[in-house]
Amino acid sequence: MTGKLKLSALDADDLGILSAAVQDALVAVRDCAYLKDEKRFVLLLNRFRWEADPDADSNGGTGHSRTHSALVFNEVTAVRHHDIPTGEPDRMLEVLAVVLENDHSVLVRFSAGRAIRLEIGRLACHLGDVGEPWPTPWKPAHPVE
């Protein structure tokens, strides 16, 4: 797959697919924003392209690639966070999963026990790649404990 990824999530099943696409994405604390007047929460991601064919020529021969993506949640009424270093805007967070907790709450889980909880009117989430992908020699790995 060489095209730009565009996904929408309107239910838990959709969100599971979207969550898999953003697993291991990197986001700077400064690139997480709650636009209260618009009831929107945005994360600007450096996303590992799990869906890309590692043998495709468009990856520059490295086999893996990353791209910039925007993850947008609409109808957000409140944002809470756990252990997000808001005083360190350059700190990088690694996305582990995005989970629908119930009809009115989404949890974005990060490594190191960090999390952002979004209170929502309903699930209305979109992921879209922006810009062109670039090759990377590193594939994220998850050790089994």
N, CA, C and O atoms as a GROMACS GRO file, in nm:
protein
  580
    1MET      N    1   0.085  -0.118   0.000
    1MET     CA    2   0.000   0.000   0.000
    1MET      C    3   0.089   0.124   0.000
    1MET      O    4   0.171   0.140   0.090
    2THR      N    5   0.074   0.209  -0.098
    2THR     CA    6   0.159   0.326  -0.108
    2THR      C    7   0.082   0.456  -0.087
    2THR      O    8   0.145   0.562  -0.072
    3GLY      N    9  -0.050   0.452  -0.085
    3GLY     CA   10  -0.129   0.573  -0.069
    3GLY      C   11  -0.132   0.623   0.073
    3GLY      O   12  -0.085   0.558   0.166
    4LYS      N   13  -0.191   0.742   0.087
    4LYS     CA   14  -0.206   0.800   0.220
    4LYS      C   15  -0.325   0.736   0.290
    4LYS      O   16  -0.430   0.715   0.230
    5LEU      N   17  -0.307   0.705   0.417
    5LEU     CA   18  -0.411   0.642   0.496
    5LEU      C   19  -0.512   0.747   0.542
    5LEU      O   20  -0.474   0.854   0.588
    6LYS      N   21  -0.639   0.714   0.527
    6LYS     CA   22  -0.749   0.797   0.578
    6LYS      C   23  -0.848   0.702   0.643
    6LYS      O   24  -0.904   0.614   0.576
    7LEU      N   25  -0.871   0.720   0.772
    7LEU     CA   26  -0.964   0.635   0.845
    7LEU      C   27  -1.059   0.720   0.928
    7LEU      O   28  -1.023   0.830   0.973
    8SER      N   29  -1.179   0.669   0.948
    8SER     CA   30  -1.276   0.731   1.039
    8SER      C   31  -1.321   0.626   1.137
    8SER      O   32  -1.329   0.507   1.104
    9ALA      N   33  -1.351   0.669   1.259
    9ALA     CA   34  -1.401   0.577   1.361
    9ALA      C   35  -1.529   0.634   1.420
    9ALA      O   36  -1.532   0.744   1.475
   10LEU      N   37  -1.637   0.556   1.406
   10LEU     CA   38  -1.767   0.595   1.459
   10LEU      C   39  -1.818   0.496   1.562
   10LEU      O   40  -1.922   0.518   1.625
   11ASP      N   41  -1.744   0.382   1.580
   11ASP     CA   42  -1.780   0.284   1.682
   11ASP      C   43  -1.654   0.213   1.730
   11ASP      O   44  -1.544   0.239   1.681
   12ALA      N   45  -1.670   0.124   1.828
   12ALA     CA   46  -1.555   0.057   1.889
   12ALA      C   47  -1.476  -0.026   1.789
   12ALA      O   48  -1.353  -0.031   1.796
   13ASP      N   49  -1.544  -0.092   1.696
   13ASP     CA   50  -1.474  -0.172   1.595
   13ASP      C   51  -1.387  -0.085   1.506
   13ASP      O   52  -1.271  -0.117   1.479
   14ASP      N   53  -1.443   0.027   1.460
   14ASP     CA   54  -1.366   0.122   1.379
   14ASP      C   55  -1.245   0.172   1.457
   14ASP      O   56  -1.134   0.181   1.403
   15LEU      N   57  -1.266   0.203   1.584
   15LEU     CA   58  -1.158   0.258   1.666
   15LEU      C   59  -1.047   0.156   1.686
   15LEU      O   60  -0.930   0.193   1.697
   16GLY      N   61  -1.082   0.027   1.692
   16GLY     CA   62  -0.980  -0.078   1.703
   16GLY      C   63  -0.888  -0.079   1.583
   16GLY      O   64  -0.767  -0.097   1.598
   17ILE      N   65  -0.943  -0.061   1.466
   17ILE     CA   66  -0.862  -0.056   1.342
   17ILE      C   67  -0.774   0.069   1.342
   17ILE      O   68  -0.656   0.062   1.311
   18LEU      N   69  -0.833   0.181   1.378
   18LEU     CA   70  -0.758   0.306   1.384
   18LEU      C   71  -0.646   0.296   1.489
   18LEU      O   72  -0.535   0.344   1.466
   19SER      N   73  -0.675   0.234   1.601
   19SER     CA   74  -0.576   0.217   1.707
   19SER      C   75  -0.456   0.137   1.657
   19SER      O   76  -0.342   0.172   1.687
   20ALA      N   77  -0.481   0.032   1.582
   20ALA     CA   78  -0.371  -0.049   1.526
   20ALA      C   79  -0.285   0.035   1.432
   20ALA      O   80  -0.164   0.017   1.426
   21ALA      N   81  -0.348   0.126   1.359
   21ALA     CA   82  -0.274   0.209   1.264
   21ALA      C   83  -0.184   0.311   1.334
   21ALA      O   84  -0.081   0.349   1.279
   22VAL      N   85  -0.221   0.355   1.454
   22VAL     CA   86  -0.142   0.456   1.524
   22VAL      C   87  -0.051   0.396   1.632
   22VAL      O   88   0.022   0.470   1.698
   23GLN      N   89  -0.056   0.264   1.650
   23GLN     CA   90   0.033   0.203   1.748
   23GLN      C   91   0.178   0.237   1.714
   23GLN      O   92   0.219   0.226   1.598
   24ASP      N   93   0.254   0.277   1.814
   24ASP     CA   94   0.395   0.315   1.801
   24ASP      C   95   0.417   0.451   1.735
   24ASP      O   96   0.530   0.487   1.703
   25ALA      N   97   0.309   0.526   1.714
   25ALA     CA   98   0.326   0.664   1.666
   25ALA      C   99   0.392   0.746   1.776
   25ALA      O  100   0.375   0.719   1.895
   26LEU      N  101   0.468   0.845   1.734
   26LEU     CA  102   0.533   0.937   1.827
   26LEU      C  103   0.464   1.072   1.816
   26LEU      O  104   0.429   1.117   1.708
   27VAL      N  105   0.446   1.137   1.932
   27VAL     CA  106   0.384   1.270   1.934
   27VAL      C  107   0.452   1.352   2.043
   27VAL      O  108   0.469   1.306   2.155
   28ALA      N  109   0.489   1.474   2.008
   28ALA     CA  110   0.545   1.566   2.107
   28ALA      C  111   0.430   1.620   2.191
   28ALA      O  112   0.319   1.640   2.141
   29VAL      N  113   0.456   1.644   2.318
   29VAL     CA  114   0.354   1.701   2.406
   29VAL      C  115   0.296   1.827   2.344
   29VAL      O  116   0.175   1.849   2.352
   30ARG      N  117   0.379   1.910   2.282
   30ARG     CA  118   0.333   2.034   2.219
   30ARG      C  119   0.236   2.010   2.103
   30ARG      O  120   0.161   2.100   2.064
   31ASP      N  121   0.237   1.888   2.047
   31ASP     CA  122   0.151   1.856   1.933
   31ASP      C  123   0.022   1.784   1.972
   31ASP      O  124  -0.041   1.718   1.889
   32CYS      N  125  -0.016   1.798   2.098
   32CYS     CA  126  -0.145   1.752   2.148
   32CYS      C  127  -0.223   1.876   2.188
   32CYS      O  128  -0.179   1.951   2.275
   33ALA      N  129  -0.337   1.901   2.125
   33ALA     CA  130  -0.407   2.026   2.149
   33ALA      C  131  -0.558   2.005   2.163
   33ALA      O  132  -0.620   1.936   2.083
   34TYR      N  133  -0.614   2.067   2.266
   34TYR     CA  134  -0.759   2.070   2.285
   34TYR      C  135  -0.808   2.206   2.236
   34TYR      O  136  -0.775   2.309   2.294
   35LEU      N  137  -0.887   2.204   2.132
   35LEU     CA  138  -0.948   2.325   2.077
   35LEU      C  139  -1.090   2.335   2.135
   35LEU      O  140  -1.187   2.294   2.072
   36LYS      N  141  -1.098   2.389   2.256
   36LYS     CA  142  -1.222   2.386   2.335
   36LYS      C  143  -1.340   2.446   2.261
   36LYS      O  144  -1.449   2.388   2.260
   37ASP      N  145  -1.322   2.562   2.198
   37ASP     CA  146  -1.432   2.628   2.127
   37ASP      C  147  -1.485   2.543   2.011
   37ASP      O  148  -1.602   2.553   1.975
   38GLU      N  149  -1.398   2.460   1.953
   38GLU     CA  150  -1.438   2.374   1.841
   38GLU      C  151  -1.478   2.234   1.888
   38GLU      O  152  -1.520   2.151   1.808
   39LYS      N  153  -1.464   2.208   2.020
   39LYS     CA  154  -1.489   2.075   2.077
   39LYS      C  155  -1.409   1.968   2.002
   39LYS      O  156  -1.461   1.864   1.963
   40ARG      N  157  -1.279   1.999   1.982
   40ARG     CA  158  -1.194   1.912   1.902
   40ARG      C  159  -1.062   1.890   1.976
   40ARG      O  160  -1.007   1.982   2.036
   41PHE      N  161  -1.011   1.766   1.971
   41PHE     CA  162  -0.879   1.735   2.024
   41PHE      C  163  -0.796   1.678   1.910
   41PHE      O  164  -0.840   1.587   1.840
   42VAL      N  165  -0.674   1.731   1.893
   42VAL     CA  166  -0.589   1.695   1.779
   42VAL      C  167  -0.453   1.648   1.829
   42VAL      O  168  -0.394   1.707   1.919
   43LEU      N  169  -0.405   1.540   1.769
   43LEU     CA  170  -0.267   1.495   1.791
   43LEU      C  171  -0.199   1.491   1.654
   43LEU      O  172  -0.251   1.430   1.560
   44LEU      N  173  -0.082   1.555   1.644
   44LEU     CA  174  -0.003   1.550   1.521
   44LEU      C  175   0.105   1.444   1.541
   44LEU      O  176   0.195   1.461   1.622
   45LEU      N  177   0.094   1.337   1.466
   45LEU     CA  178   0.173   1.216   1.489
   45LEU      C  179   0.285   1.197   1.388
   45LEU      O  180   0.277   1.243   1.274
   46ASN      N  181   0.388   1.130   1.431
   46ASN     CA  182   0.493   1.073   1.347
   46ASN      C  183   0.460   0.923   1.350
   46ASN      O  184   0.500   0.853   1.443
   47ARG      N  185   0.387   0.876   1.249
   47ARG     CA  186   0.326   0.743   1.251
   47ARG      C  187   0.410   0.638   1.177
   47ARG      O  188   0.450   0.660   1.063
   48PHE      N  189   0.435   0.525   1.242
   48PHE     CA  190   0.496   0.412   1.175
   48PHE      C  191   0.391   0.351   1.082
   48PHE      O  192   0.277   0.328   1.124
   49ARG      N  193   0.427   0.325   0.959
   49ARG     CA  194   0.330   0.277   0.858
   49ARG      C  195   0.323   0.124   0.861
   49ARG      O  196   0.383   0.056   0.778
   50TRP      N  197   0.247   0.072   0.959
   50TRP     CA  198   0.231  -0.073   0.971
   50TRP      C  199   0.168  -0.135   0.846
   50TRP      O  200   0.195  -0.250   0.813
   51GLU      N  201   0.083  -0.059   0.778
   51GLU     CA  202   0.010  -0.111   0.663
   51GLU      C  203   0.095  -0.119   0.536
   51GLU      O  204   0.055  -0.184   0.440
   52ALA      N  205   0.211  -0.053   0.536
   52ALA     CA  206   0.296  -0.048   0.416
   52ALA      C  207   0.368  -0.181   0.395
   52ALA      O  208   0.411  -0.246   0.491
   53ASP      N  209   0.381  -0.221   0.271
   53ASP     CA  210   0.454  -0.342   0.235
   53ASP      C  211   0.603  -0.318   0.256
   53ASP      O  212   0.660  -0.232   0.190
   54PRO      N  213   0.668  -0.393   0.348
   54PRO     CA  214   0.810  -0.368   0.375
   54PRO      C  215   0.902  -0.398   0.256
   54PRO      O  216   1.018  -0.357   0.256
   55ASP      N  217   0.850  -0.468   0.156
   55ASP     CA  218   0.931  -0.500   0.038
   55ASP      C  219   0.906  -0.404  -0.078
   55ASP      O  220   0.966  -0.419  -0.185
   56ALA      N  221   0.819  -0.305  -0.057
   56ALA     CA  222   0.785  -0.212  -0.166
   56ALA      C  223   0.902  -0.118  -0.196
   56ALA      O  224   0.973  -0.074  -0.106
   57ASP      N  225   0.920  -0.089  -0.322
   57ASP     CA  226   1.030  -0.002  -0.366
   57ASP      C  227   1.013   0.141  -0.317
   57ASP      O  228   1.112   0.212  -0.301
   58SER      N  229   0.888   0.185  -0.292
   58SER     CA  230   0.865   0.324  -0.252
   58SER      C  231   0.920   0.356  -0.114
   58SER      O  232   0.926   0.473  -0.075
   59ASN      N  233   0.962   0.254  -0.039
   59ASN     CA  234   1.018   0.277   0.094
   59ASN      C  235   1.168   0.304   0.088
   59ASN      O  236   1.233   0.306   0.192
   60GLY      N  237   1.222   0.324  -0.029
   60GLY     CA  238   1.363   0.355  -0.041
   60GLY      C  239   1.454   0.238  -0.009
   60GLY      O  240   1.572   0.258   0.019
   61GLY      N  241   1.402   0.118  -0.014
   61GLY     CA  242   1.485   0.001   0.010
   61GLY      C  243   1.507  -0.034   0.155
   61GLY      O  244   1.569  -0.137   0.184
   62THR      N  245   1.460   0.049   0.249
   62THR     CA  246   1.482   0.018   0.390
   62THR      C  247   1.380  -0.083   0.441
   62THR      O  248   1.405  -0.152   0.540
   63GLY      N  249   1.266  -0.092   0.374
   63GLY     CA  250   1.164  -0.185   0.416
   63GLY      C  251   1.060  -0.126   0.510
   63GLY      O  252   0.952  -0.183   0.523
   64HIS      N  253   1.089  -0.014   0.576
   64HIS     CA  254   0.993   0.045   0.669
   64HIS      C  255   0.986   0.196   0.645
   64HIS      O  256   1.079   0.257   0.592
   65SER      N  257   0.874   0.254   0.685
   65SER     CA  258   0.860   0.398   0.667
   65SER      C  259   0.770   0.458   0.774
   65SER      O  260   0.693   0.389   0.841
   66ARG      N  261   0.782   0.589   0.787
   66ARG     CA  262   0.699   0.668   0.878
   66ARG      C  263   0.638   0.782   0.796
   66ARG      O  264   0.684   0.814   0.686
   67THR      N  265   0.535   0.843   0.852
   67THR     CA  266   0.473   0.958   0.788
   67THR      C  267   0.411   1.047   0.896
   67THR      O  268   0.385   1.002   1.007
   68HIS      N  269   0.387   1.171   0.862
   68HIS     CA  270   0.314   1.259   0.952
   68HIS      C  271   0.165   1.234   0.934
   68HIS      O  272   0.118   1.216   0.822
   69SER      N  273   0.093   1.232   1.044
   69SER     CA  274  -0.051   1.209   1.042
   69SER      C  275  -0.119   1.299   1.144
   69SER      O  276  -0.058   1.343   1.241
   70ALA      N  277  -0.246   1.326   1.119
   70ALA     CA  278  -0.328   1.401   1.214
   70ALA      C  279  -0.438   1.308   1.265
   70ALA      O  280  -0.512   1.248   1.186
   71LEU      N  281  -0.448   1.297   1.397
   71LEU     CA  282  -0.554   1.221   1.461
   71LEU      C  283  -0.645   1.322   1.529
   71LEU      O  284  -0.603   1.395   1.618
   72VAL      N  285  -0.771   1.325   1.485
   72VAL     CA  286  -0.864   1.429   1.529
   72VAL      C  287  -0.987   1.364   1.592
   72VAL      O  288  -1.049   1.274   1.534
   73PHE      N  289  -1.022   1.410   1.711
   73PHE     CA  290  -1.144   1.367   1.779
   73PHE      C  291  -1.238   1.487   1.783
   73PHE      O  292  -1.199   1.596   1.825
   74ASN      N  293  -1.362   1.468   1.740
   74ASN     CA  294  -1.463   1.572   1.742
   74ASN      C  295  -1.560   1.548   1.857
   74ASN      O  296  -1.562   1.439   1.916
   75GLU      N  297  -1.640   1.648   1.888
   75GLU     CA  298  -1.740   1.642   1.996
   75GLU      C  299  -1.677   1.612   2.131
   75GLU      O  300  -1.734   1.539   2.212
   76VAL      N  301  -1.558   1.668   2.156
   76VAL     CA  302  -1.488   1.650   2.282
   76VAL      C  303  -1.537   1.758   2.380
   76VAL      O  304  -1.531   1.877   2.351
   77THR      N  305  -1.585   1.713   2.496
   77THR     CA  306  -1.639   1.806   2.596
   77THR      C  307  -1.541   1.833   2.710
   77THR      O  308  -1.553   1.935   2.778
   78ALA      N  309  -1.445   1.743   2.731
   78ALA     CA  310  -1.345   1.764   2.837
   78ALA      C  311  -1.225   1.675   2.810
   78ALA      O  312  -1.236   1.570   2.746
   79VAL      N  313  -1.109   1.718   2.859
   79VAL     CA  314  -0.985   1.642   2.844
   79VAL      C  315  -0.920   1.629   2.981
   79VAL      O  316  -0.905   1.727   3.054
   80ARG      N  317  -0.882   1.507   3.015
   80ARG     CA  318  -0.810   1.482   3.139
   80ARG      C  319  -0.684   1.405   3.101
   80ARG      O  320  -0.681   1.336   2.999
   81HIS      N  321  -0.581   1.418   3.182
   81HIS     CA  322  -0.459   1.343   3.149
   81HIS      C  323  -0.396   1.286   3.275
   81HIS      O  324  -0.417   1.336   3.385
   82HIS      N  325  -0.319   1.182   3.256
   82HIS     CA  326  -0.245   1.117   3.364
   82HIS      C  327  -0.098   1.115   3.328
   82HIS      O  328  -0.058   1.051   3.230
   83ASP      N  329  -0.017   1.184   3.407
   83ASP     CA  330   0.129   1.182   3.396
   83ASP      C  331   0.182   1.234   3.262
   83ASP      O  332   0.289   1.193   3.218
   84ILE      N  333   0.107   1.322   3.196
   84ILE     CA  334   0.155   1.386   3.074
   84ILE      C  335   0.242   1.505   3.118
   84ILE      O  336   0.193   1.592   3.191
   85PRO      N  337   0.368   1.510   3.077
   85PRO     CA  338   0.458   1.618   3.121
   85PRO      C  339   0.430   1.749   3.046
   85PRO      O  340   0.505   1.788   2.957
   86THR      N  341   0.322   1.816   3.085
   86THR     CA  342   0.280   1.937   3.014
   86THR      C  343   0.383   2.049   3.022
   86THR      O  344   0.383   2.138   2.936
   87GLY      N  345   0.470   2.046   3.120
   87GLY     CA  346   0.575   2.146   3.131
   87GLY      C  347   0.696   2.117   3.044
   87GLY      O  348   0.792   2.194   3.042
   88GLU      N  349   0.692   2.005   2.971
   88GLU     CA  350   0.801   1.965   2.882
   88GLU      C  351   0.746   1.948   2.740
   88GLU      O  352   0.723   1.836   2.696
   89PRO      N  353   0.726   2.059   2.668
   89PRO     CA  354   0.661   2.052   2.536
   89PRO      C  355   0.737   1.968   2.433
   89PRO      O  356   0.676   1.920   2.338
   90ASP      N  357   0.867   1.951   2.449
   90ASP     CA  358   0.945   1.872   2.353
   90ASP      C  359   0.947   1.723   2.385
   90ASP      O  360   0.998   1.643   2.307
   91ARG      N  361   0.892   1.685   2.500
   91ARG     CA  362   0.892   1.544   2.540
   91ARG      C  363   0.810   1.463   2.440
   91ARG      O  364   0.699   1.501   2.404
   92MET      N  365   0.867   1.352   2.396
   92MET     CA  366   0.798   1.265   2.301
   92MET      C  367   0.719   1.158   2.375
   92MET      O  368   0.768   1.099   2.472
   93LEU      N  369   0.599   1.133   2.329
   93LEU     CA  370   0.513   1.029   2.382
   93LEU      C  371   0.497   0.922   2.275
   93LEU      O  372   0.490   0.953   2.156
   94GLU      N  373   0.491   0.796   2.316
   94GLU     CA  374   0.471   0.685   2.222
   94GLU      C  375   0.332   0.627   2.242
   94GLU      O  376   0.299   0.580   2.351
   95VAL      N  377   0.251   0.630   2.137
   95VAL     CA  378   0.114   0.580   2.144
   95VAL      C  379   0.115   0.427   2.152
   95VAL      O  380   0.182   0.360   2.073
   96LEU      N  381   0.040   0.375   2.248
   96LEU     CA  382   0.022   0.230   2.258
   96LEU      C  383  -0.113   0.188   2.201
   96LEU      O  384  -0.121   0.091   2.126
   97ALA      N  385  -0.219   0.261   2.236
   97ALA     CA  386  -0.353   0.223   2.191
   97ALA      C  387  -0.450   0.339   2.210
   97ALA      O  388  -0.426   0.430   2.289
   98VAL      N  389  -0.559   0.332   2.136
   98VAL     CA  390  -0.671   0.424   2.151
   98VAL      C  391  -0.794   0.336   2.174
   98VAL      O  392  -0.829   0.252   2.091
   99VAL      N  393  -0.859   0.357   2.289
   99VAL     CA  394  -0.964   0.265   2.333
   99VAL      C  395  -1.091   0.341   2.368
   99VAL      O  396  -1.086   0.445   2.434
  100LEU      N  397  -1.205   0.290   2.324
  100LEU     CA  398  -1.334   0.344   2.364
  100LEU      C  399  -1.368   0.282   2.500
  100LEU      O  400  -1.395   0.162   2.508
  101GLU      N  401  -1.366   0.363   2.605
  101GLU     CA  402  -1.395   0.311   2.739
  101GLU      C  403  -1.544   0.287   2.759
  101GLU      O  404  -1.585   0.187   2.817
  102ASN      N  405  -1.624   0.381   2.710
  102ASN     CA  406  -1.770   0.370   2.713
  102ASN      C  407  -1.824   0.468   2.609
  102ASN      O  408  -1.747   0.525   2.532
  103ASP      N  409  -1.954   0.487   2.605
  103ASP     CA  410  -2.014   0.573   2.502
  103ASP      C  411  -1.969   0.718   2.511
  103ASP      O  412  -1.988   0.795   2.416
  104HIS      N  413  -1.909   0.757   2.625
  104HIS     CA  414  -1.874   0.898   2.642
  104HIS      C  415  -1.730   0.920   2.682
  104HIS      O  416  -1.696   1.025   2.737
  105SER      N  417  -1.643   0.821   2.656
  105SER     CA  418  -1.504   0.836   2.698
  105SER      C  419  -1.410   0.754   2.610
  105SER      O  420  -1.431   0.635   2.586
  106VAL      N  421  -1.303   0.822   2.562
  106VAL     CA  422  -1.197   0.757   2.485
  106VAL      C  423  -1.068   0.775   2.562
  106VAL      O  424  -1.041   0.882   2.616
  107LEU      N  425  -0.987   0.669   2.567
  107LEU     CA  426  -0.858   0.676   2.634
  107LEU      C  427  -0.747   0.656   2.531
  107LEU      O  428  -0.745   0.557   2.459
  108VAL      N  429  -0.656   0.753   2.525
  108VAL     CA  430  -0.535   0.740   2.443
  108VAL      C  431  -0.424   0.699   2.540
  108VAL      O  432  -0.383   0.777   2.625
  109ARG      N  433  -0.376   0.576   2.525
  109ARG     CA  434  -0.273   0.523   2.614
  109ARG      C  435  -0.136   0.538   2.550
  109ARG      O  436  -0.117   0.511   2.432
  110PHE      N  437  -0.040   0.584   2.633
  110PHE     CA  438   0.098   0.601   2.590
  110PHE      C  439   0.188   0.511   2.674
  110PHE      O  440   0.146   0.459   2.777
  111SER      N  441   0.312   0.493   2.629
  111SER     CA  442   0.408   0.417   2.708
  111SER      C  443   0.435   0.491   2.840
  111SER      O  444   0.395   0.607   2.856
  112ALA      N  445   0.501   0.424   2.932
  112ALA     CA  446   0.537   0.478   3.064
  112ALA      C  447   0.414   0.511   3.149
  112ALA      O  448   0.423   0.594   3.240
  113GLY      N  449   0.301   0.446   3.122
  113GLY     CA  450   0.182   0.464   3.204
  113GLY      C  451   0.109   0.596   3.184
  113GLY      O  452   0.022   0.630   3.263
  114ARG      N  453   0.143   0.670   3.080
  114ARG     CA  454   0.079   0.799   3.054
  114ARG      C  455  -0.052   0.779   2.976
  114ARG      O  456  -0.067   0.681   2.903
  115ALA      N  457  -0.146   0.873   2.993
  115ALA     CA  458  -0.274   0.860   2.922
  115ALA      C  459  -0.344   0.995   2.911
  115ALA      O  460  -0.322   1.085   2.992
  116ILE      N  461  -0.428   1.006   2.809
  116ILE     CA  462  -0.518   1.119   2.793
  116ILE      C  463  -0.658   1.062   2.777
  116ILE      O  464  -0.683   0.978   2.691
  117ARG      N  465  -0.750   1.110   2.861
  117ARG     CA  466  -0.891   1.068   2.853
  117ARG      C  467  -0.970   1.182   2.794
  117ARG      O  468  -0.963   1.296   2.840
  118LEU      N  469  -1.047   1.150   2.690
  118LEU     CA  470  -1.133   1.247   2.624
  118LEU      C  471  -1.278   1.215   2.657
  118LEU      O  472  -1.325   1.104   2.632
  119GLU      N  473  -1.347   1.312   2.712
  119GLU     CA  474  -1.491   1.297   2.734
  119GLU      C  475  -1.557   1.345   2.605
  119GLU      O  476  -1.528   1.454   2.556
  120ILE      N  477  -1.646   1.263   2.549
  120ILE     CA  478  -1.703   1.291   2.417
  120ILE      C  479  -1.855   1.286   2.420
  120ILE      O  480  -1.915   1.214   2.500
  121GLY      N  481  -1.916   1.362   2.330
  121GLY     CA  482  -2.061   1.353   2.311
  121GLY      C  483  -2.096   1.224   2.238
  121GLY      O  484  -2.194   1.157   2.271
  122ARG      N  485  -2.014   1.190   2.140
  122ARG     CA  486  -2.023   1.064   2.066
  122ARG      C  487  -1.889   1.042   1.998
  122ARG      O  488  -1.812   1.137   1.984
  123LEU      N  489  -1.861   0.921   1.956
  123LEU     CA  490  -1.734   0.893   1.890
  123LEU      C  491  -1.739   0.945   1.747
  123LEU      O  492  -1.822   0.903   1.666
  124ALA      N  493  -1.649   1.036   1.716
  124ALA     CA  494  -1.633   1.090   1.581
  124ALA      C  495  -1.485   1.124   1.568
  124ALA      O  496  -1.440   1.233   1.604
  125CYS      N  497  -1.410   1.028   1.514
  125CYS     CA  498  -1.264   1.038   1.511
  125CYS      C  499  -1.215   1.015   1.368
  125CYS      O  500  -1.271   0.935   1.294
  126HIS      N  501  -1.108   1.087   1.331
  126HIS     CA  502  -1.052   1.074   1.196
  126HIS      C  503  -0.900   1.072   1.203
  126HIS      O  504  -0.838   1.144   1.282
  127LEU      N  505  -0.841   0.989   1.119
  127LEU     CA  506  -0.695   0.982   1.104
  127LEU      C  507  -0.663   1.006   0.959
  127LEU      O  508  -0.724   0.946   0.870
  128GLY      N  509  -0.568   1.095   0.933
  128GLY     CA  510  -0.528   1.121   0.795
  128GLY      C  511  -0.380   1.149   0.786
  128GLY      O  512  -0.325   1.226   0.864
  129ASP      N  513  -0.315   1.084   0.689
  129ASP     CA  514  -0.173   1.110   0.664
  129ASP      C  515  -0.158   1.243   0.591
  129ASP      O  516  -0.240   1.279   0.506
  130VAL      N  517  -0.052   1.315   0.627
  130VAL     CA  518  -0.020   1.442   0.560
  130VAL      C  519   0.126   1.437   0.520
  130VAL      O  520   0.210   1.386   0.594
  131GLY      N  521   0.157   1.490   0.404
  131GLY     CA  522   0.295   1.485   0.357
  131GLY      C  523   0.331   1.349   0.300
  131GLY      O  524   0.246   1.261   0.287
  132GLU      N  525   0.457   1.333   0.267
  132GLU     CA  526   0.506   1.209   0.207
  132GLU      C  527   0.578   1.124   0.311
  132GLU      O  528   0.643   1.177   0.401
  133PRO      N  529   0.567   0.991   0.299
  133PRO     CA  530   0.639   0.904   0.392
  133PRO      C  531   0.790   0.910   0.368
  133PRO      O  532   0.835   0.946   0.259
  134TRP      N  533   0.866   0.875   0.470
  134TRP     CA  534   1.011   0.869   0.458
  134TRP      C  535   1.060   0.736   0.514
  134TRP      O  536   0.997   0.679   0.603
  135PRO      N  537   1.171   0.686   0.462
  135PRO     CA  538   1.222   0.556   0.507
  135PRO      C  539   1.279   0.563   0.648
  135PRO      O  540   1.332   0.665   0.691
  136THR      N  541   1.266   0.453   0.719
  136THR     CA  542   1.328   0.440   0.850
  136THR      C  543   1.383   0.298   0.863
  136THR      O  544   1.318   0.202   0.822
  137PRO      N  545   1.502   0.283   0.920
  137PRO     CA  546   1.559   0.149   0.938
  137PRO      C  547   1.504   0.080   1.063
  137PRO      O  548   1.529  -0.038   1.084
  138TRP      N  549   1.428   0.154   1.147
  138TRP     CA  550   1.382   0.098   1.274
  138TRP      C  551   1.237   0.058   1.269
  138TRP      O  552   1.150   0.138   1.234
  139LYS      N  553   1.212  -0.066   1.305
  139LYS     CA  554   1.077  -0.118   1.321
  139LYS      C  555   1.050  -0.130   1.470
  139LYS      O  556   1.130  -0.192   1.541
  140PRO      N  557   0.940  -0.073   1.520
  140PRO     CA  558   0.910  -0.085   1.662
  140PRO      C  559   0.899  -0.232   1.703
  140PRO      O  560   0.846  -0.315   1.628
  141ALA      N  561   0.948  -0.262   1.822
  141ALA     CA  562   0.941  -0.399   1.875
  141ALA      C  563   0.880  -0.393   2.014
  141ALA      O  564   0.900  -0.297   2.088
  142HIS      N  565   0.807  -0.495   2.048
  142HIS     CA  566   0.742  -0.504   2.178
  142HIS      C  567   0.786  -0.633   2.247
  142HIS      O  568   0.739  -0.741   2.211
  143PRO      N  569   0.876  -0.622   2.345
  143PRO     CA  570   0.922  -0.742   2.413
  143PRO      C  571   0.808  -0.808   2.491
  143PRO      O  572   0.723  -0.740   2.548
  144VAL      N  573   0.809  -0.939   2.492
  144VAL     CA  574   0.709  -1.014   2.567
  144VAL      C  575   0.760  -1.028   2.711
  144VAL      O  576   0.873  -1.071   2.735
  145GLU      N  577   0.673  -0.990   2.806
  145GLU     CA  578   0.714  -0.998   2.946
  145GLU      C  579   0.666  -1.125   3.009
  145GLU      O  580   0.691  -1.149   3.127
   0.00000   0.00000   0.00000
